[in-house]
PDB file of N, CA, C and O in Angstrom:
ATOM      1  N   MET F   1      57.695-174.639-108.713  1.00  0.00           N
ATOM      2  CA  MET F   1      57.003-175.495-109.671  1.00  0.00           C
ATOM      3  C   MET F   1      55.929-174.661-110.369  1.00  0.00           C
ATOM      4  O   MET F   1      55.189-173.932-109.732  1.00  0.00           O
ATOM      5  N   LEU F   2      55.857-174.789-111.679  1.00  0.00           N
ATOM      6  CA  LEU F   2      54.891-174.051-112.482  1.00  0.00           C
ATOM      7  C   LEU F   2      53.585-174.825-112.547  1.00  0.00           C
ATOM      8  O   LEU F   2      53.565-176.008-112.885  1.00  0.00           O
ATOM      9  N   LYS F   3      52.493-174.169-112.214  1.00  0.00           N
ATOM     10  CA  LYS F   3      51.174-174.816-112.232  1.00  0.00           C
ATOM     11  C   LYS F   3      50.477-174.513-113.556  1.00  0.00           C
ATOM     12  O   LYS F   3      50.331-173.361-113.943  1.00  0.00           O
ATOM     13  N   VAL F   4      50.050-175.579-114.228  1.00  0.00           N
ATOM     14  CA  VAL F   4      49.348-175.463-115.509  1.00  0.00           C
ATOM     15  C   VAL F   4      47.992-176.141-115.352  1.00  0.00           C
ATOM     16  O   VAL F   4      47.915-177.320-115.019  1.00  0.00           O
ATOM     17  N   SER F   5      46.924-175.385-115.595  1.00  0.00           N
ATOM     18  CA  SER F   5      45.568-175.920-115.491  1.00  0.00           C
ATOM     19  C   SER F   5      44.919-175.919-116.867  1.00  0.00           C
ATOM     20  O   SER F   5      44.957-174.910-117.570  1.00  0.00           O
ATOM     21  N   VAL F   6      44.316-177.037-117.231  1.00  0.00           N
ATOM     22  CA  VAL F   6      43.632-177.159-118.514  1.00  0.00           C
ATOM     23  C   VAL F   6      42.146-177.320-118.234  1.00  0.00           C
ATOM     24  O   VAL F   6      41.739-178.179-117.451  1.00  0.00           O
ATOM     25  N   CYS F   7      41.338-176.494-118.868  1.00  0.00           N
ATOM     26  CA  CYS F   7      39.893-176.557-118.679  1.00  0.00           C
ATOM     27  C   CYS F   7      39.334-177.835-119.306  1.00  0.00           C
ATOM     28  O   CYS F   7      39.679-178.181-120.441  1.00  0.00           O
ATOM     29  N   VAL F   8      38.475-178.512-118.572  1.00  0.00           N
ATOM     30  CA  VAL F   8      37.798-179.706-119.082  1.00  0.00           C
ATOM     31  C   VAL F   8      36.281-179.529-119.008  1.00  0.00           C
ATOM     32  O   VAL F   8      35.540-180.505-119.010  1.00  0.00           O
ATOM     33  N   GLY F   9      35.834-178.285-118.939  1.00  0.00           N
ATOM     34  CA  GLY F   9      34.403-178.005-118.968  1.00  0.00           C
ATOM     35  C   GLY F   9      33.817-178.403-120.312  1.00  0.00           C
ATOM     36  O   GLY F   9      34.542-178.745-121.254  1.00  0.00           O
ATOM     37  N   SER F  10      32.516-178.361-120.421  1.00  0.00           N
ATOM     38  CA  SER F  10      31.811-178.848-121.618  1.00  0.00           C
ATOM     39  C   SER F  10      32.340-178.258-122.923  1.00  0.00           C
ATOM     40  O   SER F  10      32.647-178.986-123.868  1.00  0.00           O
ATOM     41  N   SER F  11      32.441-176.947-122.992  1.00  0.00           N
ATOM     42  CA  SER F  11      32.870-176.294-124.227  1.00  0.00           C
ATOM     43  C   SER F  11      34.306-176.668-124.583  1.00  0.00           C
ATOM     44  O   SER F  11      34.607-177.024-125.724  1.00  0.00           O
ATOM     45  N   CYS F  12      35.200-176.600-123.611  1.00  0.00           N
ATOM     46  CA  CYS F  12      36.611-176.936-123.873  1.00  0.00           C
ATOM     47  C   CYS F  12      36.773-178.422-124.182  1.00  0.00           C
ATOM     48  O   CYS F  12      37.603-178.795-125.008  1.00  0.00           O
ATOM     49  N   HIS F  13      35.980-179.240-123.522  1.00  0.00           N
ATOM     50  CA  HIS F  13      36.022-180.678-123.817  1.00  0.00           C
ATOM     51  C   HIS F  13      35.690-180.926-125.288  1.00  0.00           C
ATOM     52  O   HIS F  13      36.387-181.679-125.977  1.00  0.00           O
ATOM     53  N   LEU F  14      34.644-180.263-125.771  1.00  0.00           N
ATOM     54  CA  LEU F  14      34.238-180.427-127.169  1.00  0.00           C
ATOM     55  C   LEU F  14      35.285-179.883-128.142  1.00  0.00           C
ATOM     56  O   LEU F  14      35.361-180.316-129.289  1.00  0.00           O
ATOM     57  N   LYS F  15      36.101-178.928-127.678  1.00  0.00           N
ATOM     58  CA  LYS F  15      37.127-178.326-128.531  1.00  0.00           C
ATOM     59  C   LYS F  15      38.465-179.058-128.448  1.00  0.00           C
ATOM     60  O   LYS F  15      39.428-178.652-129.082  1.00  0.00           O
ATOM     61  N   GLY F  16      38.536-180.140-127.641  1.00  0.00           N
ATOM     62  CA  GLY F  16      39.728-180.983-127.643  1.00  0.00           C
ATOM     63  C   GLY F  16      40.623-180.894-126.420  1.00  0.00           C
ATOM     64  O   GLY F  16      41.816-181.176-126.516  1.00  0.00           O
ATOM     65  N   SER F  17      40.069-180.532-125.264  1.00  0.00           N
ATOM     66  CA  SER F  17      40.917-180.399-124.073  1.00  0.00           C
ATOM     67  C   SER F  17      41.643-181.703-123.722  1.00  0.00           C
ATOM     68  O   SER F  17      42.784-181.678-123.264  1.00  0.00           O
ATOM     69  N   TYR F  18      41.007-182.846-123.958  1.00  0.00           N
ATOM     70  CA  TYR F  18      41.659-184.121-123.666  1.00  0.00           C
ATOM     71  C   TYR F  18      42.929-184.274-124.500  1.00  0.00           C
ATOM     72  O   TYR F  18      43.972-184.708-124.003  1.00  0.00           O
ATOM     73  N   ASN F  19      42.867-183.893-125.765  1.00  0.00           N
ATOM     74  CA  ASN F  19      44.045-183.979-126.640  1.00  0.00           C
ATOM     75  C   ASN F  19      45.140-183.002-126.216  1.00  0.00           C
ATOM     76  O   ASN F  19      46.324-183.307-126.317  1.00  0.00           O
ATOM     77  N   VAL F  20      44.725-181.826-125.749  1.00  0.00           N
ATOM     78  CA  VAL F  20      45.698-180.845-125.259  1.00  0.00           C
ATOM     79  C   VAL F  20      46.424-181.416-124.040  1.00  0.00           C
ATOM     80  O   VAL F  20      47.656-181.348-123.938  1.00  0.00           O
ATOM     81  N   ILE F  21      45.672-182.009-123.116  1.00  0.00           N
ATOM     82  CA  ILE F  21      46.263-182.610-121.923  1.00  0.00           C
ATOM     83  C   ILE F  21      47.241-183.716-122.323  1.00  0.00           C
ATOM     84  O   ILE F  21      48.355-183.791-121.798  1.00  0.00           O
ATOM     85  N   GLN F  22      46.840-184.561-123.253  1.00  0.00           N
ATOM     86  CA  GLN F  22      47.726-185.647-123.708  1.00  0.00           C
ATOM     87  C   GLN F  22      49.019-185.103-124.292  1.00  0.00           C
ATOM     88  O   GLN F  22      50.098-185.619-124.016  1.00  0.00           O
ATOM     89  N   THR F  23      48.926-184.064-125.098  1.00  0.00           N
ATOM     90  CA  THR F  23      50.111-183.465-125.708  1.00  0.00           C
ATOM     91  C   THR F  23      51.024-182.884-124.640  1.00  0.00           C
ATOM     92  O   THR F  23      52.234-183.111-124.645  1.00  0.00           O
ATOM     93  N   PHE F  24      50.448-182.134-123.704  1.00  0.00           N
ATOM     94  CA  PHE F  24      51.247-181.548-122.625  1.00  0.00           C
ATOM     95  C   PHE F  24      51.931-182.633-121.806  1.00  0.00           C
ATOM     96  O   PHE F  24      53.107-182.533-121.482  1.00  0.00           O
ATOM     97  N   GLN F  25      51.202-183.692-121.473  1.00  0.00           N
ATOM     98  CA  GLN F  25      51.786-184.777-120.679  1.00  0.00           C
ATOM     99  C   GLN F  25      52.899-185.480-121.446  1.00  0.00           C
ATOM    100  O   GLN F  25      53.908-185.878-120.863  1.00  0.00           O
ATOM    101  N   GLN F  26      52.719-185.630-122.740  1.00  0.00           N
ATOM    102  CA  GLN F  26      53.751-186.257-123.572  1.00  0.00           C
ATOM    103  C   GLN F  26      55.027-185.420-123.559  1.00  0.00           C
ATOM    104  O   GLN F  26      56.128-185.960-123.425  1.00  0.00           O
ATOM    105  N   ILE F  27      54.906-184.116-123.673  1.00  0.00           N
ATOM    106  CA  ILE F  27      56.076-183.235-123.655  1.00  0.00           C
ATOM    107  C   ILE F  27      56.750-183.287-122.282  1.00  0.00           C
ATOM    108  O   ILE F  27      57.986-183.340-122.197  1.00  0.00           O
ATOM    109  N   ILE F  28      55.960-183.287-121.227  1.00  0.00           N
ATOM    110  CA  ILE F  28      56.517-183.372-119.872  1.00  0.00           C
ATOM    111  C   ILE F  28      57.320-184.655-119.717  1.00  0.00           C
ATOM    112  O   ILE F  28      58.415-184.646-119.144  1.00  0.00           O
ATOM    113  N   GLU F  29      56.805-185.749-120.252  1.00  0.00           N
ATOM    114  CA  GLU F  29      57.543-187.029-120.213  1.00  0.00           C
ATOM    115  C   GLU F  29      58.807-186.962-121.057  1.00  0.00           C
ATOM    116  O   GLU F  29      59.891-187.338-120.599  1.00  0.00           O
ATOM    117  N   GLU F  30      58.674-186.507-122.296  1.00  0.00           N
ATOM    118  CA  GLU F  30      59.814-186.455-123.222  1.00  0.00           C
ATOM    119  C   GLU F  30      60.958-185.617-122.657  1.00  0.00           C
ATOM    120  O   GLU F  30      62.123-185.979-122.784  1.00  0.00           O
ATOM    121  N   ASP F  31      60.615-184.477-122.068  1.00  0.00           N
ATOM    122  CA  ASP F  31      61.623-183.536-121.581  1.00  0.00           C
ATOM    123  C   ASP F  31      61.927-183.703-120.095  1.00  0.00           C
ATOM    124  O   ASP F  31      62.653-182.893-119.516  1.00  0.00           O
ATOM    125  N   LYS F  32      61.333-184.732-119.476  1.00  0.00           N
ATOM    126  CA  LYS F  32      61.548-185.039-118.055  1.00  0.00           C
ATOM    127  C   LYS F  32      61.337-183.806-117.167  1.00  0.00           C
ATOM    128  O   LYS F  32      62.219-183.393-116.408  1.00  0.00           O
ATOM    129  N   LEU F  33      60.140-183.239-117.268  1.00  0.00           N
ATOM    130  CA  LEU F  33      59.802-182.014-116.540  1.00  0.00           C
ATOM    131  C   LEU F  33      58.901-182.266-115.333  1.00  0.00           C
ATOM    132  O   LEU F  33      58.244-181.357-114.852  1.00  0.00           O
ATOM    133  N   TYR F  34      58.872-183.497-114.838  1.00  0.00           N
ATOM    134  CA  TYR F  34      57.966-183.883-113.743  1.00  0.00           C
ATOM    135  C   TYR F  34      58.109-182.983-112.523  1.00  0.00           C
ATOM    136  O   TYR F  34      57.127-182.674-111.857  1.00  0.00           O
ATOM    137  N   ASP F  35      59.326-182.578-112.214  1.00  0.00           N
ATOM    138  CA  ASP F  35      59.566-181.795-111.004  1.00  0.00           C
ATOM    139  C   ASP F  35      59.470-180.295-111.250  1.00  0.00           C
ATOM    140  O   ASP F  35      59.673-179.497-110.336  1.00  0.00           O
ATOM    141  N   LYS F  36      59.119-179.893-112.474  1.00  0.00           N
ATOM    142  CA  LYS F  36      59.052-178.475-112.800  1.00  0.00           C
ATOM    143  C   LYS F  36      57.651-177.991-113.151  1.00  0.00           C
ATOM    144  O   LYS F  36      57.357-176.809-113.052  1.00  0.00           O
ATOM    145  N   ILE F  37      56.792-178.910-113.596  1.00  0.00           N
ATOM    146  CA  ILE F  37      55.446-178.531-114.029  1.00  0.00           C
ATOM    147  C   ILE F  37      54.424-179.401-113.321  1.00  0.00           C
ATOM    148  O   ILE F  37      54.520-180.626-113.328  1.00  0.00           O
ATOM    149  N   GLU F  38      53.440-178.751-112.731  1.00  0.00           N
ATOM    150  CA  GLU F  38      52.315-179.449-112.104  1.00  0.00           C
ATOM    151  C   GLU F  38      51.088-179.243-112.993  1.00  0.00           C
ATOM    152  O   GLU F  38      50.662-178.113-113.203  1.00  0.00           O
ATOM    153  N   MET F  39      50.569-180.333-113.534  1.00  0.00           N
ATOM    154  CA  MET F  39      49.395-180.269-114.409  1.00  0.00           C
ATOM    155  C   MET F  39      48.145-180.631-113.630  1.00  0.00           C
ATOM    156  O   MET F  39      48.175-181.505-112.782  1.00  0.00           O
ATOM    157  N   GLU F  40      47.042-179.942-113.960  1.00  0.00           N
ATOM    158  CA  GLU F  40      45.755-180.287-113.373  1.00  0.00           C
ATOM    159  C   GLU F  40      44.641-179.965-114.350  1.00  0.00           C
ATOM    160  O   GLU F  40      44.792-179.117-115.226  1.00  0.00           O
ATOM    161  N   ALA F  41      43.539-180.667-114.188  1.00  0.00           N
ATOM    162  CA  ALA F  41      42.330-180.369-114.956  1.00  0.00           C
ATOM    163  C   ALA F  41      41.466-179.473-114.087  1.00  0.00           C
ATOM    164  O   ALA F  41      41.465-179.599-112.860  1.00  0.00           O
ATOM    165  N   GLN F  42      40.750-178.570-114.715  1.00  0.00           N
ATOM    166  CA  GLN F  42      39.905-177.631-113.977  1.00  0.00           C
ATOM    167  C   GLN F  42      38.624-177.410-114.765  1.00  0.00           C
ATOM    168  O   GLN F  42      38.658-177.323-115.994  1.00  0.00           O
ATOM    169  N   PHE F  43      37.519-177.327-114.057  1.00  0.00           N
ATOM    170  CA  PHE F  43      36.261-177.054-114.735  1.00  0.00           C
ATOM    171  C   PHE F  43      36.102-175.569-114.989  1.00  0.00           C
ATOM    172  O   PHE F  43      36.640-174.748-114.263  1.00  0.00           O
ATOM    173  N   CYS F  44      35.394-175.222-115.978  1.00  0.00           N
ATOM    174  CA  CYS F  44      35.118-173.901-116.543  1.00  0.00           C
ATOM    175  C   CYS F  44      35.961-172.744-116.002  1.00  0.00           C
ATOM    176  O   CYS F  44      35.916-172.394-114.832  1.00  0.00           O
ATOM    177  N   MET F  45      36.707-172.148-116.902  1.00  0.00           N
ATOM    178  CA  MET F  45      37.540-170.981-116.601  1.00  0.00           C
ATOM    179  C   MET F  45      36.885-169.690-117.081  1.00  0.00           C
ATOM    180  O   MET F  45      37.494-168.641-117.080  1.00  0.00           O
ATOM    181  N   ARG F  46      35.659-169.822-117.555  1.00  0.00           N
ATOM    182  CA  ARG F  46      34.863-168.671-118.009  1.00  0.00           C
ATOM    183  C   ARG F  46      35.463-167.969-119.238  1.00  0.00           C
ATOM    184  O   ARG F  46      35.357-166.764-119.396  1.00  0.00           O
ATOM    185  N   ALA F  47      36.109-168.747-120.089  1.00  0.00           N
ATOM    186  CA  ALA F  47      36.653-168.202-121.336  1.00  0.00           C
ATOM    187  C   ALA F  47      36.272-169.135-122.481  1.00  0.00           C
ATOM    188  O   ALA F  47      37.082-169.442-123.349  1.00  0.00           O
ATOM    189  N   CYS F  48      35.033-169.581-122.470  1.00  0.00           N
ATOM    190  CA  CYS F  48      34.557-170.613-123.398  1.00  0.00           C
ATOM    191  C   CYS F  48      34.715-170.234-124.871  1.00  0.00           C
ATOM    192  O   CYS F  48      34.959-171.097-125.704  1.00  0.00           O
ATOM    193  N   GLN F  49      34.576-168.994-125.202  1.00  0.00           N
ATOM    194  CA  GLN F  49      34.645-168.565-126.592  1.00  0.00           C
ATOM    195  C   GLN F  49      36.057-168.597-127.155  1.00  0.00           C
ATOM    196  O   GLN F  49      36.249-168.510-128.352  1.00  0.00           O
ATOM    197  N   ARG F  50      37.061-168.774-126.298  1.00  0.00           N
ATOM    198  CA  ARG F  50      38.452-168.683-126.729  1.00  0.00           C
ATOM    199  C   ARG F  50      39.064-170.005-127.152  1.00  0.00           C
ATOM    200  O   ARG F  50      40.210-170.050-127.563  1.00  0.00           O
ATOM    201  N   GLY F  51      38.372-171.106-127.019  1.00  0.00           N
ATOM    202  CA  GLY F  51      38.958-172.410-127.333  1.00  0.00           C
ATOM    203  C   GLY F  51      39.261-173.137-126.046  1.00  0.00           C
ATOM    204  O   GLY F  51      38.701-172.819-125.006  1.00  0.00           O
ATOM    205  N   VAL F  52      40.162-174.074-126.068  1.00  0.00           N
ATOM    206  CA  VAL F  52      40.552-174.773-124.848  1.00  0.00           C
ATOM    207  C   VAL F  52      41.348-173.780-124.002  1.00  0.00           C
ATOM    208  O   VAL F  52      42.371-173.261-124.442  1.00  0.00           O
ATOM    209  N   SER F  53      40.857-173.505-122.820  1.00  0.00           N
ATOM    210  CA  SER F  53      41.520-172.544-121.939  1.00  0.00           C
ATOM    211  C   SER F  53      42.556-173.245-121.078  1.00  0.00           C
ATOM    212  O   SER F  53      42.281-174.281-120.482  1.00  0.00           O
ATOM    213  N   VAL F  54      43.734-172.641-121.020  1.00  0.00           N
ATOM    214  CA  VAL F  54      44.825-173.148-120.202  1.00  0.00           C
ATOM    215  C   VAL F  54      45.322-171.990-119.353  1.00  0.00           C
ATOM    216  O   VAL F  54      45.563-170.894-119.876  1.00  0.00           O
ATOM    217  N   THR F  55      45.446-172.226-118.053  1.00  0.00           N
ATOM    218  CA  THR F  55      45.950-171.194-117.163  1.00  0.00           C
ATOM    219  C   THR F  55      47.385-171.520-116.782  1.00  0.00           C
ATOM    220  O   THR F  55      47.680-172.626-116.332  1.00  0.00           O
ATOM    221  N   VAL F  56      48.262-170.531-116.978  1.00  0.00           N
ATOM    222  CA  VAL F  56      49.670-170.644-116.607  1.00  0.00           C
ATOM    223  C   VAL F  56      50.000-169.389-115.805  1.00  0.00           C
ATOM    224  O   VAL F  56      49.889-168.285-116.316  1.00  0.00           O
ATOM    225  N   ASP F  57      50.371-169.572-114.551  1.00  0.00           N
ATOM    226  CA  ASP F  57      50.660-168.410-113.687  1.00  0.00           C
ATOM    227  C   ASP F  57      49.518-167.391-113.723  1.00  0.00           C
ATOM    228  O   ASP F  57      49.748-166.204-113.894  1.00  0.00           O
ATOM    229  N   SER F  58      48.308-167.849-113.618  1.00  0.00           N
ATOM    230  CA  SER F  58      47.073-167.044-113.617  1.00  0.00           C
ATOM    231  C   SER F  58      46.808-166.308-114.936  1.00  0.00           C
ATOM    232  O   SER F  58      45.919-165.479-115.021  1.00  0.00           O
ATOM    233  N   GLU F  59      47.552-166.602-115.985  1.00  0.00           N
ATOM    234  CA  GLU F  59      47.282-166.061-117.317  1.00  0.00           C
ATOM    235  C   GLU F  59      46.525-167.125-118.107  1.00  0.00           C
ATOM    236  O   GLU F  59      46.962-168.273-118.192  1.00  0.00           O
ATOM    237  N   VAL F  60      45.395-166.738-118.700  1.00  0.00           N
ATOM    238  CA  VAL F  60      44.604-167.678-119.491  1.00  0.00           C
ATOM    239  C   VAL F  60      45.073-167.614-120.940  1.00  0.00           C
ATOM    240  O   VAL F  60      45.140-166.548-121.535  1.00  0.00           O
ATOM    241  N   ILE F  61      45.410-168.781-121.470  1.00  0.00           N
ATOM    242  CA  ILE F  61      45.902-168.900-122.841  1.00  0.00           C
ATOM    243  C   ILE F  61      44.930-169.785-123.607  1.00  0.00           C
ATOM    244  O   ILE F  61      44.448-170.785-123.094  1.00  0.00           O
ATOM    245  N   SER F  62      44.637-169.425-124.843  1.00  0.00           N
ATOM    246  CA  SER F  62      43.769-170.219-125.697  1.00  0.00           C
ATOM    247  C   SER F  62      44.618-171.206-126.490  1.00  0.00           C
ATOM    248  O   SER F  62      45.592-170.824-127.132  1.00  0.00           O
ATOM    249  N   VAL F  63      44.243-172.483-126.415  1.00  0.00           N
ATOM    250  CA  VAL F  63      45.014-173.549-127.056  1.00  0.00           C
ATOM    251  C   VAL F  63      44.062-174.433-127.853  1.00  0.00           C
ATOM    252  O   VAL F  63      42.897-174.573-127.494  1.00  0.00           O
ATOM    253  N   SER F  64      44.542-175.038-128.901  1.00  0.00           N
ATOM    254  CA  SER F  64      43.787-176.054-129.635  1.00  0.00           C
ATOM    255  C   SER F  64      44.672-177.293-129.699  1.00  0.00           C
ATOM    256  O   SER F  64      45.884-177.198-129.488  1.00  0.00           O
ATOM    257  N   PRO F  65      44.104-178.442-129.994  1.00  0.00           N
ATOM    258  CA  PRO F  65      44.947-179.631-130.127  1.00  0.00           C
ATOM    259  C   PRO F  65      46.055-179.438-131.162  1.00  0.00           C
ATOM    260  O   PRO F  65      47.166-179.935-130.996  1.00  0.00           O
ATOM    261  N   GLU F  66      45.785-178.663-132.209  1.00  0.00           N
ATOM    262  CA  GLU F  66      46.763-178.434-133.276  1.00  0.00           C
ATOM    263  C   GLU F  66      47.902-177.511-132.839  1.00  0.00           C
ATOM    264  O   GLU F  66      49.006-177.592-133.377  1.00  0.00           O
ATOM    265  N   THR F  67      47.639-176.611-131.895  1.00  0.00           N
ATOM    266  CA  THR F  67      48.664-175.652-131.471  1.00  0.00           C
ATOM    267  C   THR F  67      49.279-176.000-130.115  1.00  0.00           C
ATOM    268  O   THR F  67      50.137-175.271-129.628  1.00  0.00           O
ATOM    269  N   ALA F  68      48.848-177.098-129.510  1.00  0.00           N
ATOM    270  CA  ALA F  68      49.259-177.430-128.138  1.00  0.00           C
ATOM    271  C   ALA F  68      50.777-177.531-127.984  1.00  0.00           C
ATOM    272  O   ALA F  68      51.345-176.968-127.049  1.00  0.00           O
ATOM    273  N   ARG F  69      51.438-178.220-128.880  1.00  0.00           N
ATOM    274  CA  ARG F  69      52.895-178.400-128.764  1.00  0.00           C
ATOM    275  C   ARG F  69      53.611-177.058-128.891  1.00  0.00           C
ATOM    276  O   ARG F  69      54.482-176.721-128.088  1.00  0.00           O
ATOM    277  N   GLU F  70      53.242-176.278-129.877  1.00  0.00           N
ATOM    278  CA  GLU F  70      53.859-174.963-130.109  1.00  0.00           C
ATOM    279  C   GLU F  70      53.643-174.042-128.903  1.00  0.00           C
ATOM    280  O   GLU F  70      54.568-173.371-128.441  1.00  0.00           O
ATOM    281  N   ILE F  71      52.428-174.014-128.396  1.00  0.00           N
ATOM    282  CA  ILE F  71      52.117-173.142-127.255  1.00  0.00           C
ATOM    283  C   ILE F  71      52.814-173.625-125.988  1.00  0.00           C
ATOM    284  O   ILE F  71      53.263-172.811-125.180  1.00  0.00           O
ATOM    285  N   PHE F  72      52.943-174.941-125.815  1.00  0.00           N
ATOM    286  CA  PHE F  72      53.656-175.449-124.648  1.00  0.00           C
ATOM    287  C   PHE F  72      55.078-174.904-124.630  1.00  0.00           C
ATOM    288  O   PHE F  72      55.539-174.383-123.621  1.00  0.00           O
ATOM    289  N   TYR F  73      55.771-175.007-125.752  1.00  0.00           N
ATOM    290  CA  TYR F  73      57.163-174.541-125.802  1.00  0.00           C
ATOM    291  C   TYR F  73      57.261-173.017-125.693  1.00  0.00           C
ATOM    292  O   TYR F  73      58.160-172.507-125.032  1.00  0.00           O
ATOM    293  N   ALA F  74      56.340-172.296-126.303  1.00  0.00           N
ATOM    294  CA  ALA F  74      56.407-170.835-126.298  1.00  0.00           C
ATOM    295  C   ALA F  74      55.927-170.207-124.987  1.00  0.00           C
ATOM    296  O   ALA F  74      56.528-169.246-124.492  1.00  0.00           O
ATOM    297  N   SER F  75      54.860-170.744-124.413  1.00  0.00           N
ATOM    298  CA  SER F  75      54.234-170.086-123.271  1.00  0.00           C
ATOM    299  C   SER F  75      54.408-170.789-121.930  1.00  0.00           C
ATOM    300  O   SER F  75      54.163-170.187-120.898  1.00  0.00           O
ATOM    301  N   ILE F  76      54.795-172.045-121.957  1.00  0.00           N
ATOM    302  CA  ILE F  76      54.949-172.778-120.690  1.00  0.00           C
ATOM    303  C   ILE F  76      56.425-173.066-120.432  1.00  0.00           C
ATOM    304  O   ILE F  76      56.977-172.654-119.413  1.00  0.00           O
ATOM    305  N   LEU F  77      57.070-173.755-121.341  1.00  0.00           N
ATOM    306  CA  LEU F  77      58.463-174.140-121.138  1.00  0.00           C
ATOM    307  C   LEU F  77      59.362-172.905-120.989  1.00  0.00           C
ATOM    308  O   LEU F  77      60.306-172.921-120.206  1.00  0.00           O
ATOM    309  N   SER F  78      59.046-171.861-121.699  1.00  0.00           N
ATOM    310  CA  SER F  78      59.857-170.642-121.617  1.00  0.00           C
ATOM    311  C   SER F  78      59.833-170.024-120.216  1.00  0.00           C
ATOM    312  O   SER F  78      60.735-169.274-119.853  1.00  0.00           O
ATOM    313  N   ARG F  79      58.834-170.359-119.417  1.00  0.00           N
ATOM    314  CA  ARG F  79      58.730-169.806-118.058  1.00  0.00           C
ATOM    315  C   ARG F  79      59.541-170.583-117.024  1.00  0.00           C
ATOM    316  O   ARG F  79      59.741-170.100-115.915  1.00  0.00           O
ATOM    317  N   ILE F  80      60.003-171.772-117.381  1.00  0.00           N
ATOM    318  CA  ILE F  80      60.766-172.544-116.409  1.00  0.00           C
ATOM    319  C   ILE F  80      62.235-172.682-116.763  1.00  0.00           C
ATOM    320  O   ILE F  80      63.024-173.159-115.978  1.00  0.00           O
ATOM    321  N   LYS F  81      62.621-172.287-117.937  1.00  0.00           N
ATOM    322  CA  LYS F  81      64.036-172.428-118.319  1.00  0.00           C
ATOM    323  C   LYS F  81      64.715-171.088-118.343  1.00  0.00           C
ATOM    324  O   LYS F  81      64.218-170.076-118.376  1.00  0.00           O
TER     325      LYS F  81
END
């Protein structure tokens, strides 16, 4: 199972982490990936200047609400298929 952590610290929250989480959860539902991806919220990943920080397999990726869907397919889904 692939673990995906989305930062919900102050800076990432202000940059739209809630929207990123919603988008990721929507894709997981649409594509029925419940048994392949484990999502969690995490406080401060120490990459505040990069946007909403998302950790996938210990790699920190910068995401915005506008790029969440594209990044999910390119950087997350590609690791499980």
